[in-house]
XYZ file of C-alpha atoms in Angstrom:
311
model
C 0.000 0.000 0.000
C 2.820 2.364 0.887
C 4.575 1.525 -2.403
C 1.498 2.564 -4.403
C 1.239 5.785 -2.370
C 4.916 6.583 -2.949
C 4.515 6.113 -6.718
C 1.456 8.370 -6.687
C 3.340 11.072 -4.802
C 6.235 10.871 -7.265
C 3.844 11.238 -10.199
C 2.217 14.295 -8.644
C 5.608 15.898 -8.041
C 6.731 15.047 -11.566
C 3.571 16.577 -13.026
C 4.108 19.699 -10.921
C 7.668 20.308 -12.104
C 6.819 21.438 -15.659
C 4.302 23.941 -14.248
C 6.879 25.460 -11.899
C 9.450 25.564 -14.690
C 6.930 27.243 -16.982
C 6.140 29.822 -14.318
C 9.838 30.555 -13.883
C 10.245 30.895 -17.623
C 7.297 33.296 -17.843
C 8.772 35.322 -14.997
C 12.097 35.601 -16.793
C 10.319 36.629 -19.985
C 8.382 39.303 -18.100
C 11.594 40.630 -16.538
C 13.181 40.724 -19.984
C 10.334 42.896 -21.273
C 10.597 45.153 -18.214
C 14.383 45.466 -18.457
C 14.424 48.632 -20.669
C 12.053 50.418 -18.276
C 14.043 49.249 -15.250
C 17.259 50.573 -16.795
C 15.686 53.942 -17.661
C 14.149 54.342 -14.206
C 17.414 53.358 -12.553
C 19.510 55.806 -14.576
C 17.186 58.808 -14.576
C 15.202 58.428 -11.315
C 16.624 56.028 -8.732
C 20.315 56.878 -9.123
C 19.789 60.685 -9.039
C 17.476 60.307 -6.028
C 19.930 58.248 -3.974
C 22.814 60.442 -5.146
C 20.950 63.524 -3.934
C 20.297 61.945 -0.535
C 23.972 60.975 -0.315
C 25.241 64.474 -1.192
C 22.907 66.083 1.345
C 25.209 64.780 4.108
C 28.363 66.321 2.620
C 30.024 69.578 1.755
C 30.934 69.414 -1.935
C 33.503 70.955 -4.236
C 32.623 72.967 -7.363
C 32.466 69.769 -9.416
C 29.718 68.443 -7.173
C 31.829 65.721 -5.590
C 31.507 64.929 -1.892
C 34.375 66.517 0.053
C 33.613 66.663 3.798
C 31.039 64.598 5.673
C 28.889 66.899 7.833
C 25.972 64.619 8.709
C 22.787 66.558 9.384
C 24.490 69.980 9.433
C 23.108 70.877 6.007
C 19.578 70.260 7.268
C 20.231 72.239 10.451
C 21.558 75.091 8.336
C 18.384 75.126 6.252
C 16.104 75.193 9.278
C 18.079 78.157 10.664
C 18.335 79.964 7.311
C 15.978 82.919 6.894
C 16.349 82.672 3.112
C 15.236 79.041 3.015
C 12.341 79.637 5.398
C 11.263 82.514 3.153
C 11.410 80.160 0.154
C 9.262 77.606 1.992
C 6.726 80.297 2.881
C 6.630 81.591 -0.708
C 6.160 78.039 -2.006
C 3.214 77.373 0.331
C 1.585 80.683 -0.636
C 2.124 79.910 -4.318
C 0.441 76.515 -3.915
C -2.505 78.128 -2.104
C -2.821 80.773 -4.816
C -2.665 78.480 -7.834
C -4.213 75.108 -6.991
C -7.710 76.052 -5.696
C -8.200 78.896 -8.198
C -6.917 76.823 -11.121
C -9.208 73.877 -10.342
C -12.285 76.079 -9.816
C -11.714 77.938 -13.102
C -11.059 74.705 -15.007
C -14.182 73.088 -13.555
C -16.289 76.132 -14.441
C -15.014 76.105 -18.038
C -15.528 72.344 -18.296
C -19.131 72.677 -17.127
C -19.719 75.368 -19.753
C -18.061 73.368 -22.529
C -20.013 70.241 -21.597
C -23.314 71.871 -22.525
C -24.825 70.730 -25.814
C -24.789 74.046 -27.647
C -24.062 74.973 -31.224
C -20.407 75.909 -31.755
C -19.284 74.612 -28.344
C -16.424 72.739 -30.041
C -14.755 76.069 -30.829
C -14.757 77.049 -27.162
C -13.440 73.632 -26.152
C -10.500 74.217 -28.472
C -9.879 77.701 -27.079
C -10.078 76.587 -23.448
C -7.634 73.707 -23.981
C -5.260 75.664 -26.253
C -2.924 76.610 -23.377
C -1.676 73.013 -23.445
C -0.022 73.733 -26.801
C 2.001 76.701 -25.497
C 5.340 76.040 -23.852
C 6.146 77.529 -20.464
C 8.948 79.630 -21.966
C 6.792 81.115 -24.733
C 3.855 81.773 -22.398
C 6.135 83.388 -19.804
C 7.557 85.789 -22.400
C 4.023 86.822 -23.399
C 3.064 87.394 -19.761
C 6.300 89.314 -19.246
C 5.122 91.896 -21.778
C 1.601 91.930 -20.349
C 2.984 92.706 -16.878
C 5.345 95.421 -18.197
C 4.865 98.585 -16.080
C 4.653 101.017 -19.028
C 3.558 99.100 -22.137
C 1.817 96.165 -20.464
C -1.867 95.465 -21.072
C -2.807 95.383 -17.392
C -1.475 98.837 -16.549
C -3.028 100.270 -19.715
C -6.350 98.828 -18.589
C -5.923 100.395 -15.145
C -5.098 103.740 -16.744
C -8.480 103.740 -18.520
C -10.236 103.892 -15.135
C -7.609 106.196 -13.566
C -6.410 103.537 -11.139
C -2.807 103.782 -9.889
C -0.210 101.840 -11.868
C 1.088 98.582 -10.390
C 4.644 97.295 -10.654
C 3.442 93.744 -11.174
C 6.794 91.954 -11.257
C 8.837 94.578 -9.412
C 6.733 94.990 -6.264
C 7.244 92.234 -3.624
C 3.553 92.453 -2.707
C 2.427 91.742 -6.270
C 5.201 89.624 -7.784
C 4.092 86.253 -6.398
C 0.453 86.958 -7.266
C 1.486 87.920 -10.805
C 3.406 84.681 -11.287
C 0.470 82.765 -9.827
C -1.919 84.367 -12.350
C 0.280 83.338 -15.272
C 0.665 79.828 -13.840
C -3.089 79.394 -13.472
C -3.514 80.369 -17.115
C -0.816 77.909 -18.233
C -2.272 74.980 -16.291
C -5.940 75.603 -17.100
C -5.853 73.798 -20.450
C -4.708 70.462 -19.034
C -7.080 70.534 -16.062
C -9.971 71.615 -18.291
C -9.399 68.774 -20.751
C -9.253 66.103 -18.030
C -12.341 67.441 -16.263
C -14.271 67.683 -19.523
C -13.456 64.048 -20.220
C -14.716 63.134 -16.763
C -17.959 65.043 -17.304
C -18.595 63.335 -20.621
C -18.220 59.917 -18.991
C -21.114 60.539 -16.581
C -24.176 58.509 -17.548
C -26.778 60.801 -19.123
C -29.596 58.651 -17.715
C -28.800 59.971 -14.234
C -29.550 63.516 -15.373
C -32.697 62.439 -17.194
C -34.035 60.732 -14.074
C -33.235 63.815 -11.989
C -35.030 66.096 -14.478
C -38.100 63.871 -14.391
C -38.115 64.176 -10.588
C -37.967 67.968 -10.944
C -34.377 68.469 -9.748
C -32.853 71.847 -10.642
C -29.435 72.490 -12.180
C -27.567 73.180 -8.945
C -29.137 70.189 -7.232
C -27.978 67.978 -10.123
C -24.544 69.593 -9.911
C -24.248 68.900 -6.185
C -25.833 65.449 -6.091
C -24.811 63.933 -9.440
C -22.040 65.844 -11.221
C -19.591 66.414 -8.381
C -19.901 62.921 -6.810
C -19.527 61.215 -10.211
C -16.657 63.543 -11.108
C -14.854 63.020 -7.782
C -12.260 60.491 -9.110
C -11.263 62.968 -11.824
C -11.177 65.847 -9.348
C -9.046 63.768 -6.990
C -6.566 63.102 -9.797
C -6.449 66.766 -10.867
C -5.958 68.026 -7.303
C -3.088 65.581 -6.706
C -1.333 66.424 -9.974
C -1.864 70.170 -9.487
C -0.366 70.064 -5.989
C 2.735 68.243 -7.206
C 3.172 70.567 -10.202
C 2.769 73.667 -8.023
C 5.545 72.523 -5.690
C 7.800 71.894 -8.708
C 7.234 75.217 -10.520
C 10.409 76.604 -12.048
C 10.200 77.874 -15.662
C 7.971 80.905 -15.192
C 9.872 81.942 -12.066
C 13.158 81.882 -13.965
C 11.814 83.949 -16.869
C 9.507 86.392 -15.086
C 11.230 87.276 -11.804
C 14.346 85.121 -11.245
C 13.301 84.751 -7.632
C 12.903 88.480 -6.979
C 12.096 91.090 -6.035
C 13.496 90.788 -2.506
C 13.289 86.964 -2.817
C 9.481 87.175 -2.780
C 9.173 84.604 -5.596
C 12.180 82.482 -4.695
C 10.329 79.162 -4.575
C 12.130 76.078 -3.290
C 12.832 74.631 -6.742
C 14.387 77.896 -7.905
C 16.313 78.117 -4.639
C 17.709 74.625 -5.314
C 18.764 75.704 -8.799
C 20.551 78.838 -7.549
C 22.226 77.034 -4.660
C 23.543 74.267 -6.921
C 24.371 75.959 -10.218
C 25.076 79.558 -9.141
C 26.589 79.172 -5.665
C 27.954 75.635 -6.323
C 26.751 74.470 -2.900
C 25.534 71.048 -3.986
C 25.291 69.734 -0.427
C 22.769 72.301 0.789
C 20.980 72.173 -2.571
C 20.610 68.404 -2.166
C 19.261 68.916 1.353
C 16.673 71.329 -0.039
C 15.741 68.776 -2.700
C 15.245 66.097 -0.039
C 13.135 68.528 1.982
C 10.982 69.271 -1.081
C 10.617 65.549 -1.788
C 9.421 64.943 1.763
C 6.954 67.842 1.526
C 5.449 66.488 -1.692
C 5.372 62.978 -0.220
C 3.548 64.134 2.921
C 1.055 66.239 0.948
C 0.369 63.337 -1.429
C -0.132 60.867 1.443
C -2.503 63.279 3.191
C -4.356 63.763 -0.068
C -4.838 60.002 -0.417
C -5.710 59.547 3.257
C -8.210 62.386 3.529
C -9.323 63.177 -0.008
C -9.918 59.642 -1.237
C -12.651 59.129 1.377
C -14.851 61.530 -0.583
C -14.224 59.823 -3.911
C -17.076 57.820 -5.437
C -15.766 55.296 -7.943
C -19.215 54.044 -8.932
């Protein structure tokens, strides 16, 4: 009896071996397909990230090589630096200026463009056209619009005899001016994503609500926003990350001035590394920015995702 059982066990094991070998072969094939992506991520993401963390514990020479190990001194220096704390404050204000206003404007335009009206396709094209303009080109246009003497905004103020504003030269207005241009640049992308989300909402829900006598704002509050919540969650997360990483318009419009009022953390990292050649403190700032974005993203997923309706 035991001999028969032993033979049966050996047959089961023998039949199982080809399956395990096939699974191993499929795994190797999958890794082979993933190898190009793994190499690209390793070279352009993982290595720079770990290199930045490594350099944040050192004083570096002008070539960016680690020279003297200082431990956490670079981080202590940042926390005691008035310039860095000012950059952190300016970054938080910039995020508060751009993200809520940009999402509200994009949602408003998407709701307008989602209406079934004649010629609405033209307006959809206009609203999303900012996606086709590069940050550099758009910043140059806004630079002329904010010009104190020939700019459109001050000419408009002059019509109503309002005092002229030094948009990019006054510390009280510079960050707001950059925020206005940033909102305009980001509206096209947010609008297009939100419009796609609106068009995916089942029309039968609106028809049932109309039959029950529900008004427009009731339908907006009870149907549109809940069904659009996954798209809104995505847009809010992406907008927060992009706002923390803003660089191009700062470099072209203000270069961090006046009086460091627009010196956001990303621009501060650039100046510290490639102007002052202090790669150690620049790396520490980069790690700090990474942690800020990580914390904000985690909080967004922890708190914001509870209000998301996926069905």
